[in-house]
mmCIF file of C-alpha atoms in Angstrom:
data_model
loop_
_atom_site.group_PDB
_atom_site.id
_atom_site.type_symbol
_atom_site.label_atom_id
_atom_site.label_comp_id
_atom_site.label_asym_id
_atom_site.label_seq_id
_atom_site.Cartn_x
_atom_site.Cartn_y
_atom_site.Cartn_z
ATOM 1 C CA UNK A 1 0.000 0.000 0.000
ATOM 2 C CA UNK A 2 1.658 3.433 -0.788
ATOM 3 C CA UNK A 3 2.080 5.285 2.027
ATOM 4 C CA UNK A 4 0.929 9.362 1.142
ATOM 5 C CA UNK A 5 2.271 10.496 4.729
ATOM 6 C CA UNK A 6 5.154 12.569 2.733
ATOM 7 C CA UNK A 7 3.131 13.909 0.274
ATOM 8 C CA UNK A 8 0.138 15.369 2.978
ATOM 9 C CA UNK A 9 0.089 17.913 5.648
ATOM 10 C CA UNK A 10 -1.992 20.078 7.149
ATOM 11 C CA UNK A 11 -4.411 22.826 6.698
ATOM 12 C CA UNK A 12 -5.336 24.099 9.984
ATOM 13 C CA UNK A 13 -7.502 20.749 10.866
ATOM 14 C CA UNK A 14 -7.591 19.351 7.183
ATOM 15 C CA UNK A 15 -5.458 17.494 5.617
ATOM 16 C CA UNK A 16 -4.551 18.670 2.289
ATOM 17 C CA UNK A 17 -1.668 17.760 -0.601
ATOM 18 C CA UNK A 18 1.591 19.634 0.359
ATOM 19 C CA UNK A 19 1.954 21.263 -2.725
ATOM 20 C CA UNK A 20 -1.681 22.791 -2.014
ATOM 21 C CA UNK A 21 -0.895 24.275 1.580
ATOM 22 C CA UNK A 22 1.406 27.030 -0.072
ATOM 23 C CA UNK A 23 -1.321 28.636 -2.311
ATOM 24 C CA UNK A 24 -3.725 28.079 0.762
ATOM 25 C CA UNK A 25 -1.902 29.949 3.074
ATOM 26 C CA UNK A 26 -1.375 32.197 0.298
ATOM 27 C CA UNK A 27 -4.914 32.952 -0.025
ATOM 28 C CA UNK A 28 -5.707 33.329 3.961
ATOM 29 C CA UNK A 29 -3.001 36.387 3.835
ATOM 30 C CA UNK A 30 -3.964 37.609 1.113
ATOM 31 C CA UNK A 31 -7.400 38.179 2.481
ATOM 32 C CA UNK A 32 -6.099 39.488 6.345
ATOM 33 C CA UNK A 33 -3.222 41.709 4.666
ATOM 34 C CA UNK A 34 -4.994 45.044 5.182
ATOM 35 C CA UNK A 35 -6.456 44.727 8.230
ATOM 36 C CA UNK A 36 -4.044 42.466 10.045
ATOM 37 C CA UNK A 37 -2.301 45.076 12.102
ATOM 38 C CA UNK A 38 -5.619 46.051 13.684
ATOM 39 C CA UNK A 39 -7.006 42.515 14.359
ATOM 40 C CA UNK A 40 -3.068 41.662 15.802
ATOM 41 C CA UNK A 41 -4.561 44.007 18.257
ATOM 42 C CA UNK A 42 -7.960 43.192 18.822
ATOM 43 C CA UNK A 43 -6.770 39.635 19.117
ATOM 44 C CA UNK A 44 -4.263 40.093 21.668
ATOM 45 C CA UNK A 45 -5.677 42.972 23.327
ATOM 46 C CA UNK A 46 -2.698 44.631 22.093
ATOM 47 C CA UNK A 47 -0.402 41.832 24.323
ATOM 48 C CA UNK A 48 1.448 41.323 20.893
ATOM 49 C CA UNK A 49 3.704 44.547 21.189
ATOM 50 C CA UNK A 50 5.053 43.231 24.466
ATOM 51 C CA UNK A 51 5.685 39.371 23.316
ATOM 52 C CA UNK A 52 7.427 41.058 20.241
ATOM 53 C CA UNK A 53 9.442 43.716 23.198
ATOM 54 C CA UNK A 54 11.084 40.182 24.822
ATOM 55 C CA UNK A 55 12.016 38.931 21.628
ATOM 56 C CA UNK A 56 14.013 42.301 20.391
ATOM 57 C CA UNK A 57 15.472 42.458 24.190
ATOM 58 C CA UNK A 58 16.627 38.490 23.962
ATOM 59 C CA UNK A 59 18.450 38.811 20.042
ATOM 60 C CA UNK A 60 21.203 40.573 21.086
ATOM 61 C CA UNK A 61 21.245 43.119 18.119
ATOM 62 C CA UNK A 62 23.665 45.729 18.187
ATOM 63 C CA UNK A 63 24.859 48.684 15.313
ATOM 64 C CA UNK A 64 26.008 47.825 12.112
ATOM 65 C CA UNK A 65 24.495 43.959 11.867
ATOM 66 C CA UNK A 66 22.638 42.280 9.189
ATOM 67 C CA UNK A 67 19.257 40.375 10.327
ATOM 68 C CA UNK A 68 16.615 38.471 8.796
ATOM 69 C CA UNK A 69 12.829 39.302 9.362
ATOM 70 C CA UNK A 70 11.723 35.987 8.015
ATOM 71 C CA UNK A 71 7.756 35.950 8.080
ATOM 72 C CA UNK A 72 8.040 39.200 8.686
ATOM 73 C CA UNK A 73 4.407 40.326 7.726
ATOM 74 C CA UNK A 74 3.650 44.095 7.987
ATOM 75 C CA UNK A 75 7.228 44.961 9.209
ATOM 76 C CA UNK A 76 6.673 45.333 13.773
ATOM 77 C CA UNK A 77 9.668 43.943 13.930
ATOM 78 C CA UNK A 78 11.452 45.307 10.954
ATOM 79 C CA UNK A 79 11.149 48.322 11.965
ATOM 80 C CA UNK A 80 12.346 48.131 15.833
ATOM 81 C CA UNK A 81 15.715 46.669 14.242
ATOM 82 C CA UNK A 82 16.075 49.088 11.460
ATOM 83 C CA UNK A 83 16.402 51.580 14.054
ATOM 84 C CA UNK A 84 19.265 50.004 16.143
ATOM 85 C CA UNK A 85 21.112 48.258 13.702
ATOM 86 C CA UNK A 86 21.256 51.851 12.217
ATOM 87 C CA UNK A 87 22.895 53.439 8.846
ATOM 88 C CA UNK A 88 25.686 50.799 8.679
ATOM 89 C CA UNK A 89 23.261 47.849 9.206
ATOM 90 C CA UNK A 90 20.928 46.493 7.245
ATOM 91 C CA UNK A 91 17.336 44.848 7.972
ATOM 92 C CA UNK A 92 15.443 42.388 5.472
ATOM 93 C CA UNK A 93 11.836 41.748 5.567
ATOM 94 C CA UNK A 94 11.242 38.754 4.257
ATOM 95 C CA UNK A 95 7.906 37.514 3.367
ATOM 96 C CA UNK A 96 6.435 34.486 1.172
ATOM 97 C CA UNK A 97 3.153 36.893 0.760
ATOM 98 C CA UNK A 98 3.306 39.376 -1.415
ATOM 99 C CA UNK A 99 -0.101 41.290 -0.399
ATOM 100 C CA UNK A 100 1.635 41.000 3.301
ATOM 101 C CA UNK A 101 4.602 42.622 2.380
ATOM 102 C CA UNK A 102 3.392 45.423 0.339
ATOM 103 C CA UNK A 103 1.224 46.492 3.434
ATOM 104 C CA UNK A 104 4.454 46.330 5.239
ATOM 105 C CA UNK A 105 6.936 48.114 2.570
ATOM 106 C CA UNK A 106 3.943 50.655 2.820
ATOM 107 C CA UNK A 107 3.911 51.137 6.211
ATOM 108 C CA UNK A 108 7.201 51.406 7.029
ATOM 109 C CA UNK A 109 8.377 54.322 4.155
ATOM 110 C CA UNK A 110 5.169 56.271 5.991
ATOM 111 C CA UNK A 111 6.799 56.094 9.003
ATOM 112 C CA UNK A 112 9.977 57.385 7.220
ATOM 113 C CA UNK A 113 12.229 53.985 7.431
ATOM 114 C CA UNK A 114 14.368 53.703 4.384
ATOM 115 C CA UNK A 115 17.909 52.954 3.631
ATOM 116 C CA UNK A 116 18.579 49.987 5.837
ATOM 117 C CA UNK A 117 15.516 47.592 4.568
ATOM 118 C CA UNK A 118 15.091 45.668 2.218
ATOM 119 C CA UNK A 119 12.127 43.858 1.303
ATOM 120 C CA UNK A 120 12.357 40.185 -0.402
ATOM 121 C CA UNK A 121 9.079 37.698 -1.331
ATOM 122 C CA UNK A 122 10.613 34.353 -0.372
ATOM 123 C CA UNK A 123 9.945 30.830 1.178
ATOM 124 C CA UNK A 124 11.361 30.144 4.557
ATOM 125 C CA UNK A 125 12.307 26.387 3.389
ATOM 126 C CA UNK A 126 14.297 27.300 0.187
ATOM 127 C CA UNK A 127 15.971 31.168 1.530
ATOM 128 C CA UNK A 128 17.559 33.270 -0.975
ATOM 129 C CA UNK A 129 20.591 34.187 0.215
ATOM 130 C CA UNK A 130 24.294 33.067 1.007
ATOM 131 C CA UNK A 131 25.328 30.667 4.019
ATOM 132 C CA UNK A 132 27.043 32.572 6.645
ATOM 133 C CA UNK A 133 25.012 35.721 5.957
ATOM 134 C CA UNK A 134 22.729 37.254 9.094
ATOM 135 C CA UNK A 135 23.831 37.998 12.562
ATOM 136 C CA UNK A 136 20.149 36.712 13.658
ATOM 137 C CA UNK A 137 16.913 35.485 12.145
ATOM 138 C CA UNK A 138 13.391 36.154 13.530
ATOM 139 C CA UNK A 139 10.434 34.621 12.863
ATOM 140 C CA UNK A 140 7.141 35.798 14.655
ATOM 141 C CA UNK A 141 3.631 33.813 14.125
ATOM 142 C CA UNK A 142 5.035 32.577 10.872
ATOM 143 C CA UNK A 143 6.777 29.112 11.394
ATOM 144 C CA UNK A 144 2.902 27.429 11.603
ATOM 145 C CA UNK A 145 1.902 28.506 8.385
ATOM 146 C CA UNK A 146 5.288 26.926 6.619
ATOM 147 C CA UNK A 147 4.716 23.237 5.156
ATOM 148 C CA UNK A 148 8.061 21.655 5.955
ATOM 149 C CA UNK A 149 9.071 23.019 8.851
ATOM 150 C CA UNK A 150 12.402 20.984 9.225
ATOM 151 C CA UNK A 151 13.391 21.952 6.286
ATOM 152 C CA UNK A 152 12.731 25.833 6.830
ATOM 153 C CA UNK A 153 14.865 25.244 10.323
ATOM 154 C CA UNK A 154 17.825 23.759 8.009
ATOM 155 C CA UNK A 155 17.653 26.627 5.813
ATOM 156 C CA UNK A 156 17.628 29.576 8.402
ATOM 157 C CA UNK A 157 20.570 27.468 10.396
ATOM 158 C CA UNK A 158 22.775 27.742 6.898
ATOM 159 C CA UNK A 159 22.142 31.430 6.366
ATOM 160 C CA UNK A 160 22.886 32.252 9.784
ATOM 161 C CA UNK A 161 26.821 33.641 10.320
ATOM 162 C CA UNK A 162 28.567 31.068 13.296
ATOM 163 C CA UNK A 163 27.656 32.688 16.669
ATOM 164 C CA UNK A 164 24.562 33.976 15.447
ATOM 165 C CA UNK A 165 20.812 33.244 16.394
ATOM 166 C CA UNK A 166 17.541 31.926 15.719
ATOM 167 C CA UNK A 167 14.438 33.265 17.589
ATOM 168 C CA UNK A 168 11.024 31.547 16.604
ATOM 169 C CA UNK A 169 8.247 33.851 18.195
ATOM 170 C CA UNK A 170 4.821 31.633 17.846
ATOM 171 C CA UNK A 171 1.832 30.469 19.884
ATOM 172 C CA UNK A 172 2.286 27.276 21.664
ATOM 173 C CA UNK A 173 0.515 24.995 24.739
ATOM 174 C CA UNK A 174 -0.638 27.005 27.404
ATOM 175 C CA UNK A 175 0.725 25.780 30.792
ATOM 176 C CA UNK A 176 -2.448 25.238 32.918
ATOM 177 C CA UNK A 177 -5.504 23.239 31.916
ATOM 178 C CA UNK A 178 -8.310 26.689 33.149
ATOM 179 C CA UNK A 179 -6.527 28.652 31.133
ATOM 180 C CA UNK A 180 -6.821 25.927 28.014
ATOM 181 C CA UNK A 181 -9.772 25.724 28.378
ATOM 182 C CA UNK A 182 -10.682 29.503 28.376
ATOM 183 C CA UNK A 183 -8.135 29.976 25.724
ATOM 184 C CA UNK A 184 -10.024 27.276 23.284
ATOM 185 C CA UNK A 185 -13.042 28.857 23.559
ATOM 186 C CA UNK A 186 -12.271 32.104 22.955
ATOM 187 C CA UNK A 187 -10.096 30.592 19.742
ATOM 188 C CA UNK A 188 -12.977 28.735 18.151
ATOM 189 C CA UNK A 189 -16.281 30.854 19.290
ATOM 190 C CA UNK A 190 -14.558 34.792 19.667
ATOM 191 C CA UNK A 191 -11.610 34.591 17.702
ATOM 192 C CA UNK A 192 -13.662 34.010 14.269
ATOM 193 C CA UNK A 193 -16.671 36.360 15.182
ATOM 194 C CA UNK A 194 -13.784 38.941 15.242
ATOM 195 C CA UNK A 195 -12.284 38.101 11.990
ATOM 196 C CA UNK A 196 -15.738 38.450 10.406
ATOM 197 C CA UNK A 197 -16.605 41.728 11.772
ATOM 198 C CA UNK A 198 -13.965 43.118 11.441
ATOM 199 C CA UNK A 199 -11.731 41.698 8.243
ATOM 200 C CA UNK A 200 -15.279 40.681 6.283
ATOM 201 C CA UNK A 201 -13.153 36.801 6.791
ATOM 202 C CA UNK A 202 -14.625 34.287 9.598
ATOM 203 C CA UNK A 203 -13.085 31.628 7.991
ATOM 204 C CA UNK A 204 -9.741 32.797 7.842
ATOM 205 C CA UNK A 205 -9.440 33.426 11.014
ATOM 206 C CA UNK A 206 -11.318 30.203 11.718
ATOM 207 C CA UNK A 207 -7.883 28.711 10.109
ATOM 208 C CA UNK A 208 -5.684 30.641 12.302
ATOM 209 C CA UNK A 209 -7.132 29.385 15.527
ATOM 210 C CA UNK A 210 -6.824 25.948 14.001
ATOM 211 C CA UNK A 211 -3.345 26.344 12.736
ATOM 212 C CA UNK A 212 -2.151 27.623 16.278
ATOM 213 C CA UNK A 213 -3.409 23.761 17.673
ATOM 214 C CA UNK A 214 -1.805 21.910 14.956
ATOM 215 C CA UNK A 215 2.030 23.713 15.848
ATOM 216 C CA UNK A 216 4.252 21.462 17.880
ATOM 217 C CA UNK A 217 4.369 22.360 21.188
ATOM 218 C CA UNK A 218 7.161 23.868 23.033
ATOM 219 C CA UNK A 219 9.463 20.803 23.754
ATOM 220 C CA UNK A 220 8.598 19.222 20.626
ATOM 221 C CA UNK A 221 9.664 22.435 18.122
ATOM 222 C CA UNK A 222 12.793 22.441 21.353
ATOM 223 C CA UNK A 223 13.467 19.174 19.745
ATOM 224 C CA UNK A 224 13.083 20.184 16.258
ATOM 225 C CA UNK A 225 15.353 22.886 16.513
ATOM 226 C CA UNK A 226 18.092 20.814 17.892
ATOM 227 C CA UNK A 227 17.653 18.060 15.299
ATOM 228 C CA UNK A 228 17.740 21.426 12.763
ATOM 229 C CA UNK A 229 21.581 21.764 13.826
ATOM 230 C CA UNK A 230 20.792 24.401 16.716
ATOM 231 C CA UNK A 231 22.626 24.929 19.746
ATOM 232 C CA UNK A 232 21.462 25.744 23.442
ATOM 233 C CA UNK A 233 18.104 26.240 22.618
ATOM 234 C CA UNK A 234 15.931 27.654 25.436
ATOM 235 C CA UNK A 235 12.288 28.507 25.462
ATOM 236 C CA UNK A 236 10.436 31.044 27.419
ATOM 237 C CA UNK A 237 6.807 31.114 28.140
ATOM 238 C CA UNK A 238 4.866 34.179 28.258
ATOM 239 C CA UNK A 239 1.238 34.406 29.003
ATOM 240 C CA UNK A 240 1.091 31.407 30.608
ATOM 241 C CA UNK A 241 2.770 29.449 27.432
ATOM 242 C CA UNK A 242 -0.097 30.907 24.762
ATOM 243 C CA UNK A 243 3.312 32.238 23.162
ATOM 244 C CA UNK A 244 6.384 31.017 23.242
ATOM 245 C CA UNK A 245 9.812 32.309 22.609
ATOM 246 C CA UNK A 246 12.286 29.706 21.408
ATOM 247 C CA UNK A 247 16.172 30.583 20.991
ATOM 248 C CA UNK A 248 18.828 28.430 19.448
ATOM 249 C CA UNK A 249 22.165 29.255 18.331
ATOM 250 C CA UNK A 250 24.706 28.422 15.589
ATOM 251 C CA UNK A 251 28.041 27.216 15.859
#
């Protein structure tokens, strides 16, 4: 009997062909582009600027380095390090979505960042650039959506310079069964009532809450890392493990 484990994966709670999930995921961003800063803080009840805070204060970024927004979406991050890597530094936005980032390329030239960005449509498993190239990598609520996962680890390990450092910024298993519990139902029964209100798209974000359950949790992507070629990888919980912050270095 053929086994069609290697060529399926998932779709939030479907299982679809892998070389489906890309346009998929394609479509869900496309749809959420232009209002996805506002519902990152509806969502979160604006929580979202404060997990992204920890995960500037624990990359270690200083003047003058090169980093890698991978999934970088409409540019939070982007533009925290274009201002401390400064003039002699140099940020990239990186982005597999091309409606996503436009709305951030947009966003951040209003707010007057040019110079040290640039902005490149690529796919986390297959990056673009040379081995030995970024001082760090981050990656914030994007690993989920990416269909090989190991794969995308590999890649960001080889583009990373020796001594620098991964951080993977993404929902994960909340520590304590209440606040499961509450957190499941305002996923599936809040979460989507939101997304229709307020981006016209129930089932998008009906996708999202699923695609948040289907992540490994925070041992197992600990794991993943490691088996990626990372070194002393350490996770932090924050809001009682709805998001963690994974770090791993290279060698």
């Amino acid at each position: 009997m053929k086994d069609n484990s290697q060529e399926t994966t998932h779709f939030g709670y479907k299982t679809v062909d892998k070389a489906q999930k890309k346009s998929l995921v394609a479509g869900v961003f496309d749809s959420v582009a232009a209002k996805y800063d506002v519902m990152n803080d509806v969502m979160s009840f604006g929580i979202h600027r404060l997990w992204k805070r920890q995960t500037l204060d624990a990359s270690g970024v200083r003047k003058g380095q090169r980093i890698l927004d991978l999934a970088g979406g409409t540019g939070d991050l982007t533009a925290k390090f274009s201002r401390i890597v400064g003039p002699q530094g140099q940020v990239v936005l990186a982005d597999i979505n091309d409606s996503m980032l436009k709305v951030g390329r947009d966003k951040l030239r209003d707010m007057g960042i040019v110079g040290n960005v640039e902005y490149v449509q690529a796919n986390a498993e297959e990056l673009p650039f040379p081995d030995d190239h970024f001082d760090a990598i981050t990656i914030a609520f994007g690993l989920r959506n990416v269909t090989d996962k190991d794969k995308a680890l590999r890649s960001m390990l080889r583009v990373l310079k020796p001594g620098g450092r991964l951080l993977v910024l993404e929902f994960s298993k909340p520590e304590h069964d209440v606040l499961n519990s509450l957190y499941d139902f305002y996923s599936f029964n809040v979460l989507p009532q939101m997304g229709g209100l307020i981006a016209n798209d129930k089932e998008s974000y009906q996708y999202l809450a699923e695609s948040i359950r289907m992540h490994p949790n925070q041992d197992t992507l600990k794991q993943m890392m490691e088996d990626a070629g990372f070194e002393q990888v350490t996770y932090q919980n924050m809001t009682g493990g709805i998001v963690a912050l994974h770090r791993g270095f290279k060698f």
